[in-house]
Amino acid sequence: MPAAASATGLSSPGAAPFRLPASGCAHQGHLRLPPPAAAAACRRRLLLRCAASSGGGDGAGGSGGSDPALEEQRRRQAELAARIASGEFTVQGPGWIAPLVGKLSKLGPPGELAAALLTRVAGAGAARGGPEIPQAVGSINAVVGQAFFVPLYDLFLTYGGIFRLNFGPKSFLIVSDPAIAKHILRENSKAYSKGILAEILEFVMGTGLIPADGEIWRVRRRAIVPALHQKYVTAMIGLFGEASDRFCEKLDKAAVDGEDVEMESLFSRFTLDVIGKAVFNYDFDSLSYDNGIVEAVYVTLREAEMRSTSPIPTWEIPIWKDISPRQKKVNEALKLINSTLDELIAICKRLVEQEDLQFHEEYMNEQDPSILHFLLASGDDVSSKQLRDDLMTMLIAGHETSAAVLTWTFYLLSKYPKVMAKLQDEVDSVLGDGLPTIEDVKKLKYTTRVINESLRLYPQPPVLIRRSLEDDMLGGYPIGRGEDIFISVWNLHHCPKHWDDAEVFNPERWPLDGPNPNEINQNFSYLPFGGGPRKCVGDMFATFETVVATAMLVKRFDFQMAPGAPPVDMTTGATIHTTEGLKMTVTRRTRAPVIPNLEMKIISDSQEPTLSTPSMVVSAASVASGEDQGGVS
Ligand code: HEM
């Protein structure tokens, strides 16, 4: 269970956002930072606390032995801690800023511009003479070579639930406090836009639902949400099962050939196949083939990820963007995707025109249950460009996220064999030989908890991005319009104050008979699908997809890290990737032979079951396949 979710603390002036331990380590703004020696002592205490709660040990599952990835993570944390303690990131804010901003503002437009710049560099609080948000300045080197959200965790432990981070002229507010996250995402969501995210994604998603703001977002959200109705999501379970079955065939071949497999790329292909069918009824079949369109999708995705992590926007440099081979490739990929989407839209339009249409709330075309079909059948009055933007957005939103969840779930399962054993027990008792049904999925409660817990440890994406559209108060601090904000879901999900043994993969922390954990019942300490009006529209879809895939894969196979596999480290794009893939050895599962007992049902030649005693069953199919006799299911 989450540890006590206190949202009051020492790091802000009023109703402060996050309370660090009663050691008084949290600092009240950059004007009151302790001297480096005190910071070092404070930092050591924090580290000790975190190390004590760090996972990799036995925990619920018992990985048995130290995890090199965790060791490396600890080493980096200690290194960064030493740099924080040395004062490298700490700026002492001068008290002359507020009066100077006041004077500059009175000097007409040039003065106003200078005041705005100074406000941006110094922070809104200082510029307004109000309490100042704790401030850290980083050298870009602090983030290079590791996923950028990792050092933010250490800074969070030092500076509290909201602090400012400056990289040269760029300034960001880092939010790791549930109450502030709730304020931005839900209570005052209208005052925040997608900011940088919209700018970065414009080239691929245009005004699709993720980057869109204002009226366009409102209209498109209202059109798209109804398409993911209960009946549609239930129908998708069949699709998840079929795709998982194809995945199993692929793994089966590798198991027979004794070849190790790189699971991260396979998960990516699996989820691409699923989302293509689900959103616009297109079979990428990327698990079987590499073709032009699959490559085009990946070129585009990698470009989006590169743009979201690159410090210099080379793609905006006028001549460079026309002659750079990389940009040419991206443009060609986009052209191919757009023409494919246009073709799919045209085909679907023809189908809808020929249909004897009776549109209603849970409308679904049995042959083509895709979201595109629903949107066109609903008479959605939308331009082809907007429709394309929406489809592209869902393709990307529903692809890499689910793939990343599956990747990290299987990594965690390989580290926690007891969790894997319990998971396989549940799956064996629930799933039969056919594809899972909605009833089965509802019974896969532990499997669902495994996914919930994997999403806690590896949230996808690890940060949510916003920009303030007006002045506001965050955790008692005034902030100005135009602030770029990162809500660190990673920090929220790893906060030692909120979670017992925060670093341990422990699906048991979520009771099986309890509600499905979400941002509401965890009061914004757990945000796997965001929160407020911009919450993910595919949360149910994605949960069922990852549950079905996990269940079907672990039913058929055992998974271990391959001998000599590279260490599994994190890197960031839009989601958390591994640095060098997830190389695993996959083996067919063998199960202990079932010894028939007198309580078992005897199957006659005619396949009509005759009961020798009133209760139990051995199915003819399982006898024929040898499943229960140590064979392969
Ligand atoms: C495990 C898989 C998934 C995860 C972890 C996930 C996570 C998220 C998160 C955290 C957000 C909120 C972003 C923000 O507030 O800035 C979001 C938004 C969104 N997601 Fe997902 N998502 C997943 C799967 C899907 C799928 C399968 C679809 C489509 C079928 C989808 C479609 C969207 C869309 C359209 C939005 C934007 C909603 C809006 O702004 O109104 N997602 N997702």
XYZ file of C-alpha atoms and ligand atoms in Angstrom:
676
model
C 0.000 0.000 0.000
C 1.150 3.553 -0.524
C 2.743 5.125 2.504
C 0.920 8.040 4.110
C 0.350 10.582 1.390
C 1.076 13.777 3.275
C 0.891 16.771 1.044
C 2.035 19.341 3.555
C 5.630 20.061 4.150
C 8.512 22.335 4.767
C 9.584 23.196 1.287
C 7.068 25.896 0.582
C 5.907 28.939 2.456
C 2.251 28.261 3.026
C 0.436 25.011 2.456
C 3.676 23.548 1.255
C 3.832 20.827 -1.306
C 6.004 18.068 0.006
C 7.396 17.239 3.382
C 10.827 15.776 3.512
C 11.719 13.867 6.658
C 11.623 15.764 9.912
C 15.352 16.270 9.512
C 14.575 19.687 8.067
C 16.410 18.923 4.852
C 13.906 20.668 2.656
C 14.784 24.193 1.833
C 12.627 27.228 1.761
C 13.579 28.791 -1.503
C 16.995 29.430 -2.881
C 17.606 32.340 -0.531
C 17.649 30.038 2.432
C 19.685 27.108 1.315
C 21.904 25.523 3.943
C 25.655 25.719 3.530
C 27.147 22.870 1.478
C 28.313 20.954 4.544
C 24.807 20.904 6.003
C 23.415 20.001 2.597
C 25.879 17.135 2.393
C 24.813 15.789 5.771
C 21.166 16.173 4.809
C 21.842 14.490 1.514
C 23.568 11.535 3.177
C 20.519 10.965 5.350
C 18.272 10.993 2.310
C 20.496 8.596 0.470
C 20.573 6.232 3.389
C 16.819 6.300 3.506
C 16.491 5.637 -0.187
C 19.086 2.906 -0.204
C 17.226 1.174 2.600
C 14.024 1.211 0.622
C 15.621 0.315 -2.661
C 14.539 -2.807 -4.436
C 16.467 -5.472 -6.139
C 16.395 -7.559 -3.009
C 13.944 -10.260 -2.289
C 10.910 -8.103 -1.818
C 7.704 -9.752 -2.813
C 9.252 -11.812 -5.483
C 12.793 -12.333 -4.398
C 15.202 -11.670 -7.167
C 17.893 -13.359 -5.106
C 21.153 -11.508 -5.635
C 22.175 -7.951 -6.419
C 20.949 -6.298 -9.599
C 23.763 -4.649 -11.589
C 21.304 -2.118 -13.053
C 20.282 -1.032 -9.564
C 23.912 -0.909 -8.452
C 24.720 1.335 -11.395
C 21.703 3.491 -10.625
C 22.869 3.847 -7.008
C 26.381 4.722 -8.124
C 25.015 7.492 -10.337
C 22.743 8.745 -7.596
C 25.670 8.898 -5.178
C 27.766 10.749 -7.756
C 25.014 13.264 -8.385
C 24.403 13.589 -4.643
C 28.014 14.584 -4.159
C 27.675 17.209 -6.884
C 24.473 18.570 -5.372
C 26.126 18.681 -1.946
C 29.109 20.550 -3.402
C 26.741 23.355 -4.339
C 27.224 22.896 -8.087
C 23.509 23.187 -8.714
C 22.692 25.802 -6.135
C 22.216 29.466 -6.898
C 21.917 32.065 -4.245
C 19.196 34.373 -5.451
C 19.996 38.057 -5.146
C 17.486 40.250 -3.373
C 17.753 43.070 -5.935
C 15.710 41.303 -8.609
C 12.197 42.362 -7.600
C 12.964 46.120 -7.405
C 14.876 45.979 -10.699
C 12.026 44.172 -12.471
C 9.650 46.822 -11.133
C 11.822 49.642 -12.494
C 12.393 47.974 -15.870
C 8.677 47.403 -16.351
C 8.100 51.149 -16.222
C 10.494 51.859 -19.128
C 8.156 50.974 -22.002
C 8.408 47.972 -24.356
C 12.215 47.463 -24.257
C 12.145 47.636 -20.457
C 9.180 45.257 -20.329
C 11.074 42.804 -22.502
C 14.113 43.015 -20.233
C 11.863 42.562 -17.187
C 10.254 39.505 -18.769
C 13.670 38.015 -19.508
C 14.872 38.692 -15.998
C 11.689 37.193 -14.587
C 12.237 34.105 -16.673
C 15.836 33.726 -15.580
C 15.319 34.647 -11.951
C 11.924 33.065 -11.413
C 8.493 34.542 -11.015
C 8.577 34.600 -7.219
C 11.760 36.644 -6.985
C 10.572 38.976 -9.717
C 7.289 39.568 -7.933
C 8.874 39.926 -4.542
C 7.032 36.817 -3.387
C 8.439 33.596 -1.964
C 10.811 32.029 -4.416
C 10.620 28.494 -5.719
C 13.745 26.495 -4.754
C 16.124 26.828 -7.626
C 18.739 24.521 -9.061
C 20.973 25.262 -11.988
C 22.395 22.342 -13.843
C 25.144 21.869 -16.271
C 23.888 19.848 -19.234
C 26.530 17.262 -18.283
C 24.445 16.305 -15.259
C 21.823 14.827 -17.560
C 23.925 13.537 -20.411
C 24.581 9.804 -20.419
C 21.484 8.866 -18.472
C 17.751 9.162 -18.780
C 16.989 12.821 -17.971
C 14.343 12.046 -15.349
C 16.808 10.119 -13.177
C 18.802 13.125 -11.896
C 15.501 14.929 -11.361
C 14.738 12.373 -8.662
C 17.793 13.326 -6.616
C 17.079 16.996 -7.085
C 13.519 16.354 -5.895
C 14.787 14.730 -2.705
C 16.977 17.768 -2.109
C 14.779 20.645 -3.233
C 11.262 19.324 -2.619
C 8.017 18.877 -4.516
C 8.496 21.921 -6.756
C 11.755 23.465 -7.855
C 13.155 25.395 -10.750
C 15.815 23.983 -13.012
C 17.799 26.232 -15.314
C 19.740 25.042 -18.306
C 21.404 28.127 -19.734
C 18.571 30.417 -20.770
C 15.973 27.633 -20.472
C 14.016 27.320 -17.275
C 11.669 24.549 -16.151
C 9.573 23.947 -13.098
C 9.832 20.374 -11.897
C 6.763 19.190 -10.027
C 6.873 16.014 -7.944
C 4.131 16.755 -5.464
C 0.706 15.068 -5.821
C -1.292 18.100 -4.700
C 0.426 20.381 -7.218
C 0.077 17.776 -9.958
C -3.630 17.543 -9.182
C -3.958 21.329 -9.328
C -2.294 21.536 -12.746
C -3.919 18.472 -14.301
C -7.391 18.700 -12.843
C -8.344 21.623 -10.633
C -6.981 24.404 -12.842
C -6.320 22.454 -16.041
C -7.673 25.259 -18.232
C -4.747 27.427 -17.214
C -2.226 25.017 -18.740
C -1.420 23.969 -22.299
C 0.799 21.240 -23.715
C 3.512 23.840 -24.401
C 6.788 22.442 -25.725
C 5.214 19.053 -26.347
C 2.809 20.525 -28.904
C 5.691 22.359 -30.580
C 7.808 19.219 -30.806
C 5.040 16.923 -31.999
C 3.482 19.321 -34.491
C 5.394 17.841 -37.433
C 3.870 14.421 -36.896
C 0.617 14.860 -34.966
C -0.417 18.299 -36.242
C -3.452 19.177 -34.138
C -4.157 15.619 -33.023
C -5.583 15.011 -29.567
C -2.298 14.849 -27.624
C -0.762 18.173 -28.723
C -4.047 20.018 -29.373
C -5.243 22.662 -26.951
C -8.302 24.860 -26.541
C -11.302 24.504 -28.807
C -9.722 22.024 -31.239
C -8.897 19.688 -28.362
C -12.381 20.029 -26.853
C -14.138 19.192 -30.135
C -11.844 16.293 -31.030
C -11.944 14.771 -27.537
C -15.737 14.848 -27.649
C -15.672 13.035 -31.006
C -13.040 10.412 -30.141
C -13.845 9.312 -26.575
C -17.211 7.704 -27.530
C -15.400 5.532 -30.093
C -13.646 3.638 -27.281
C -16.913 2.428 -25.752
C -17.257 -0.725 -23.660
C -18.369 -2.939 -26.543
C -15.418 -1.824 -28.682
C -12.860 -2.454 -25.932
C -14.401 -5.856 -25.247
C -14.208 -6.720 -28.957
C -10.565 -5.714 -28.930
C -9.812 -8.538 -26.474
C -10.198 -10.954 -29.399
C -7.687 -8.894 -31.376
C -5.229 -8.840 -28.456
C -5.557 -12.615 -28.171
C -4.963 -13.250 -31.879
C -1.941 -10.942 -31.968
C -0.548 -12.554 -28.802
C -1.024 -15.952 -30.397
C 1.065 -14.876 -33.397
C 3.653 -13.545 -30.962
C 3.713 -16.953 -29.217
C 4.303 -18.681 -32.561
C 7.291 -16.455 -33.160
C 8.663 -17.157 -29.678
C 7.985 -20.852 -30.086
C 10.240 -20.950 -33.102
C 12.987 -19.159 -31.178
C 12.533 -21.568 -28.266
C 12.828 -24.600 -30.551
C 15.832 -23.154 -32.390
C 17.460 -22.229 -29.089
C 17.816 -18.607 -30.150
C 17.679 -15.753 -27.678
C 15.215 -12.993 -28.500
C 15.294 -9.231 -28.159
C 11.940 -8.694 -26.507
C 11.753 -4.888 -26.609
C 11.634 -4.738 -30.399
C 9.171 -7.642 -30.526
C 6.864 -5.898 -28.073
C 7.068 -2.789 -30.213
C 6.036 -4.776 -33.283
C 3.274 -6.549 -31.392
C 1.712 -3.296 -30.209
C 2.099 -1.722 -33.666
C 0.153 -4.621 -35.177
C -2.540 -4.251 -32.529
C -2.952 -0.477 -32.769
C -2.981 -0.479 -36.597
C -5.949 -2.847 -36.630
C -7.681 -1.187 -33.691
C -7.434 2.384 -34.917
C -7.763 2.132 -38.711
C -8.126 -1.534 -39.551
C -4.678 -1.846 -41.104
C -2.614 -4.960 -40.689
C 1.023 -3.880 -40.405
C 1.916 -7.509 -39.698
C 5.235 -6.197 -38.456
C 5.824 -9.279 -36.312
C 6.214 -11.207 -39.567
C 7.659 -8.704 -42.051
C 9.616 -5.508 -42.398
C 7.991 -3.401 -45.058
C 8.163 0.228 -46.144
C 5.293 1.455 -44.022
C 6.601 -0.205 -40.857
C 9.974 1.416 -41.417
C 8.300 4.760 -42.080
C 6.468 4.539 -38.743
C 9.734 3.883 -36.923
C 11.620 6.659 -38.725
C 8.872 9.065 -37.650
C 8.767 7.798 -34.086
C 12.536 8.022 -33.637
C 12.461 11.552 -35.033
C 9.753 12.575 -32.557
C 11.817 11.096 -29.743
C 15.021 12.742 -30.958
C 13.264 16.104 -31.123
C 11.893 15.749 -27.617
C 15.352 15.128 -26.146
C 17.613 17.204 -28.382
C 18.984 20.434 -26.869
C 19.386 22.132 -30.297
C 16.416 22.152 -32.724
C 18.449 21.511 -35.900
C 15.237 20.621 -37.745
C 14.222 24.287 -37.568
C 17.372 25.644 -39.211
C 16.078 26.877 -42.621
C 18.555 25.421 -45.135
C 19.649 22.501 -43.007
C 16.144 21.141 -42.766
C 15.970 20.890 -46.567
C 19.368 19.325 -47.201
C 19.874 17.116 -44.129
C 19.605 13.450 -45.205
C 17.907 12.678 -41.915
C 15.208 15.285 -42.472
C 14.718 14.091 -46.044
C 14.153 10.585 -44.764
C 11.667 11.866 -42.202
C 9.776 13.825 -44.843
C 9.598 10.786 -47.102
C 8.393 8.621 -44.229
C 5.694 11.141 -43.359
C 4.595 11.310 -46.985
C 4.199 7.538 -47.103
C 2.280 7.381 -43.828
C 0.009 10.237 -44.856
C -0.803 8.712 -48.223
C -1.482 5.335 -46.563
C -3.788 6.986 -44.056
C -5.562 8.919 -46.815
C -6.120 5.656 -48.661
C -7.473 3.941 -45.535
C -9.798 6.860 -44.877
C -11.069 6.681 -48.476
C -11.662 2.893 -48.250
C -13.464 3.260 -44.960
C -15.622 6.103 -46.309
C -16.746 3.846 -49.161
C -17.575 1.041 -46.719
C -19.610 3.379 -44.546
C -21.501 4.696 -47.585
C -22.446 1.150 -48.611
C -23.516 0.220 -45.103
C -27.107 0.042 -43.972
C -26.152 2.326 -41.130
C -27.937 2.519 -37.820
C -25.646 4.591 -35.692
C -26.041 4.456 -31.929
C -23.941 4.917 -28.804
C -22.277 1.498 -28.909
C -22.165 1.291 -32.693
C -19.583 -1.126 -34.022
C -19.091 -2.662 -37.439
C -18.333 -6.340 -36.839
C -16.053 -6.631 -39.912
C -14.224 -3.427 -39.144
C -14.608 -2.377 -35.532
C -11.877 0.280 -35.861
C -12.024 3.745 -34.331
C -11.826 5.233 -37.835
C -14.979 3.352 -38.855
C -16.799 4.630 -35.772
C -15.746 8.218 -36.439
C -16.866 8.134 -40.057
C -20.102 6.329 -39.260
C -20.875 8.891 -36.556
C -20.977 11.545 -39.272
C -18.092 13.308 -37.542
C -17.693 16.544 -39.481
C -13.955 16.768 -39.735
C -11.350 17.651 -42.342
C -9.195 14.840 -43.755
C -6.130 16.550 -42.327
C -7.594 16.617 -38.808
C -8.734 13.006 -39.108
C -5.235 12.024 -40.205
C -3.722 13.940 -37.275
C -6.042 12.126 -34.874
C -5.273 8.688 -36.314
C -1.549 9.370 -36.274
C -1.790 10.572 -32.673
C -3.543 7.409 -31.561
C -1.118 5.254 -33.501
C 1.797 6.787 -31.635
C 0.047 7.156 -28.272
C -1.102 3.571 -28.195
C 1.998 1.959 -29.615
C 5.207 2.827 -27.779
C 3.479 3.201 -24.416
C 2.059 -0.333 -24.354
C 5.301 -1.730 -25.783
C 7.286 -0.048 -23.023
C 4.924 -1.371 -20.344
C 5.372 -4.924 -21.634
C 9.145 -4.546 -21.913
C 9.596 -3.389 -18.325
C 7.049 -5.879 -17.009
C 9.025 -8.770 -18.473
C 12.275 -7.295 -17.219
C 10.795 -7.072 -13.713
C 9.369 -10.581 -13.914
C 12.813 -11.934 -14.788
C 14.167 -10.224 -11.650
C 11.374 -11.425 -9.374
C 10.852 -15.158 -9.971
C 8.362 -15.509 -7.111
C 6.089 -12.938 -8.734
C 6.459 -14.799 -12.034
C 5.532 -18.112 -10.353
C 2.428 -16.597 -8.765
C 1.471 -14.998 -12.058
C 1.830 -18.285 -13.913
C -0.286 -20.026 -11.268
C -3.093 -17.565 -11.830
C -2.828 -17.712 -15.606
C -2.827 -21.535 -15.575
C -5.948 -21.594 -13.481
C -7.855 -19.000 -15.524
C -6.923 -19.440 -19.187
C -7.998 -22.443 -21.200
C -6.730 -23.426 -24.613
C -8.733 -20.851 -26.526
C -8.192 -17.122 -26.711
C -9.007 -15.148 -23.561
C -12.492 -13.703 -23.196
C -13.566 -10.643 -21.247
C -14.659 -12.971 -18.433
C -11.155 -14.455 -18.289
C -9.563 -11.020 -18.250
C -11.713 -10.005 -15.294
C -10.461 -13.064 -13.426
C -6.807 -12.233 -14.156
C -6.581 -10.065 -11.055
C -2.999 -10.739 -10.104
C -1.899 -10.249 -13.712
C -3.604 -6.859 -13.629
C -1.779 -5.990 -10.392
C 1.517 -6.938 -12.051
C 0.776 -4.406 -14.799
C -0.356 -1.770 -12.256
C 2.891 -2.199 -10.355
C 5.054 -2.237 -13.472
C 3.440 1.079 -14.461
C 4.293 2.469 -11.031
C 7.974 1.614 -11.329
C 8.237 2.512 -15.019
C 5.592 5.132 -15.843
C 5.110 5.768 -19.569
C 5.784 8.607 -20.176
C 7.925 9.391 -17.099
C 7.072 13.114 -17.226
C 4.010 15.093 -18.285
C 4.629 18.438 -19.941
C 2.619 21.626 -19.506
C 2.968 25.399 -19.963
C 1.156 27.956 -17.823
C -1.222 30.165 -19.806
C -1.735 32.621 -16.961
C -0.305 33.524 -13.554
C -1.070 30.945 -10.910
C -0.039 29.757 -7.444
C 1.691 26.386 -7.197
C 2.258 24.993 -3.718
C 2.158 28.480 -2.246
C 4.540 30.018 -4.781
C 3.450 32.527 -7.414
C 4.295 31.517 -10.968
C 3.995 33.588 -14.108
C 2.459 32.967 -17.503
C 4.639 30.994 -19.911
C 6.364 28.728 -17.382
C 7.360 25.347 -18.823
C 6.484 22.627 -16.359
C 7.523 18.985 -16.084
C 5.310 16.916 -13.810
C 7.607 14.067 -12.877
C 5.417 10.995 -12.709
C 8.627 9.089 -12.084
C 9.225 11.051 -8.866
C 5.597 10.695 -7.766
C 5.739 6.944 -8.319
C 9.107 6.492 -6.575
C 8.629 8.908 -3.710
C 9.832 7.150 -0.532
C 7.434 9.280 1.474
C 4.407 7.872 -0.310
C 5.383 4.297 -1.005
C 6.641 1.591 1.318
C 9.759 0.068 -0.227
C 9.252 2.310 -3.216
C 11.876 0.606 -5.371
C 10.586 -2.921 -4.830
C 8.401 -4.558 -7.482
C 5.580 -5.677 -5.239
C 2.231 -6.295 -6.977
C 0.904 -7.327 -3.551
C 0.845 -3.685 -2.514
C -2.432 -3.524 -4.449
C -5.000 -5.848 -2.791
C -6.687 -8.207 -5.259
C -10.130 -7.413 -3.926
C -9.477 -3.656 -3.889
C -10.330 -1.197 -6.640
C -8.089 -0.854 -9.669
C -5.518 1.742 -8.603
C -5.840 5.057 -10.396
C -5.114 8.737 -9.903
C -8.384 9.325 -8.051
C -8.142 6.600 -5.414
C -4.396 7.297 -4.984
C -4.950 11.045 -4.789
C -2.565 11.851 -7.659
C 0.366 9.942 -6.159
C -0.158 7.364 -8.919
C -0.694 8.685 -12.442
C -0.161 5.872 -14.918
C -2.630 7.374 -17.380
C -2.452 11.018 -16.343
C -5.468 12.714 -14.767
C -8.077 15.402 -15.239
C -9.648 16.263 -18.586
C -6.515 15.232 -20.542
C -6.386 11.756 -19.081
C -5.540 8.963 -21.513
C -8.506 7.868 -23.616
C -6.985 4.399 -24.074
C -6.463 3.388 -20.428
C -8.883 0.459 -20.472
C -7.738 -0.626 -23.931
C -4.097 -0.573 -22.866
C -4.711 -2.376 -19.578
C -6.567 -5.212 -21.312
C -3.975 -5.372 -24.081
C -1.016 -5.690 -21.710
C -2.862 -8.110 -19.408
C -3.838 -10.412 -22.297
C -0.352 -10.366 -23.835
C 1.404 -10.963 -20.509
C -0.964 -13.782 -19.564
C -0.717 -15.577 -22.906
C 3.063 -15.293 -23.086
C 3.789 -16.512 -19.551
C 1.292 -19.344 -19.981
C 3.330 -20.765 -22.826
C 6.883 -19.776 -21.916
C 9.427 -19.146 -19.203
C 11.547 -16.032 -19.644
C 15.046 -15.432 -18.336
C 17.648 -12.803 -19.097
C 19.851 -14.326 -21.778
C 23.349 -15.333 -20.663
C 25.725 -12.504 -21.561
C 22.841 -10.106 -22.280
C 23.865 -6.453 -22.049
C 22.873 -4.732 -18.789
C 19.371 -3.307 -18.904
C 19.684 0.437 -18.485
C 17.161 3.177 -19.150
C 17.125 5.833 -21.801
C 14.353 8.212 -22.722
C 12.375 8.995 -25.773
C 8.696 9.645 -25.343
C 8.664 6.548 -23.139
C 11.386 4.742 -21.204
C 13.451 2.507 -23.474
C 16.271 0.160 -22.620
C 19.682 1.305 -23.806
C 20.600 -1.974 -25.471
C 17.438 -4.014 -25.687
C 15.980 -6.746 -23.512
C 17.627 -9.956 -24.569
C 15.915 -13.006 -23.131
C 16.056 -16.747 -23.307
C 12.606 -18.150 -23.936
C 11.784 -21.739 -23.082
C 8.597 -23.689 -23.489
C 7.026 -24.344 -20.159
C 6.846 -27.862 -18.884
C 4.487 -28.697 -16.148
C 4.449 -31.563 -13.702
C 2.344 -34.463 -15.007
C -1.170 -34.546 -13.656
C -1.846 -37.756 -11.766
C -5.500 -38.611 -12.343
C -7.427 -39.194 -9.169
C -10.833 -40.545 -8.478
C -12.358 -37.100 -8.490
C -11.535 -36.553 -12.144
C -14.047 -36.680 -14.917
C -13.390 -39.489 -17.405
C -13.726 -38.620 -21.089
C -15.320 -41.322 -23.193
C -14.495 -42.001 -26.857
C -17.658 -40.226 -27.884
C -16.333 -37.016 -26.243
C -19.410 -37.002 -24.066
C -18.171 -36.503 -20.549
C -19.304 -39.127 -18.120
C -18.791 -38.378 -14.528
C -17.109 -40.995 -12.449
C -17.594 -38.698 -9.512
C -19.551 -35.479 -9.512
C -16.804 -32.948 -9.616
C -13.663 -32.553 -11.726
C -12.375 -32.447 -15.269
C -9.550 -33.387 -17.631
C -10.321 -32.052 -21.076
C -9.925 -34.253 -24.143
C -8.057 -31.474 -25.883
C -5.507 -31.203 -23.133
C -5.011 -34.979 -23.098
C -4.562 -35.000 -26.873
C -2.061 -32.143 -26.787
C -0.238 -33.634 -23.847
C -0.587 -30.283 -22.123
C -1.129 -31.641 -18.676
C 1.468 -34.314 -19.047
C 4.543 -32.253 -19.248
C 3.948 -31.261 -22.864
C 3.639 -27.853 -24.386
C 0.466 -25.912 -24.174
C -0.078 1.391 -21.372
C -0.363 2.186 -22.392
C -0.632 3.650 -22.260
C -0.160 4.540 -21.349
C 0.780 4.265 -20.174
C -0.725 5.824 -21.666
C -0.490 6.977 -20.945
C -1.051 8.198 -21.242
C -0.871 9.379 -20.447
C -0.057 9.465 -19.171
C -1.570 10.372 -21.036
C -1.730 11.804 -20.519
C -0.732 12.710 -21.184
C -0.761 14.117 -20.604
O -1.553 14.420 -19.724
O 0.048 14.920 -21.051
C -2.169 9.831 -22.230
C -2.942 10.551 -23.116
C -3.490 10.014 -24.251
N -3.498 8.691 -24.620
Fe -2.594 7.181 -23.649
N -1.507 5.701 -22.779
C -1.498 4.381 -23.165
C -2.189 3.821 -24.212
C -2.998 4.505 -25.069
C -3.760 3.912 -26.133
C -3.829 2.415 -26.432
C -4.385 4.926 -26.783
C -5.345 4.881 -27.963
C -6.090 3.871 -28.269
C -4.020 6.156 -26.118
C -4.432 7.411 -26.493
C -4.169 8.576 -25.799
C -4.629 9.882 -26.227
C -5.405 10.188 -27.490
C -4.210 10.778 -25.248
C -4.456 12.298 -25.225
C -5.724 12.599 -24.491
C -6.008 14.083 -24.428
O -5.090 14.890 -24.392
O -7.194 14.422 -24.381
N -3.190 5.869 -25.087
N -1.859 8.503 -22.327
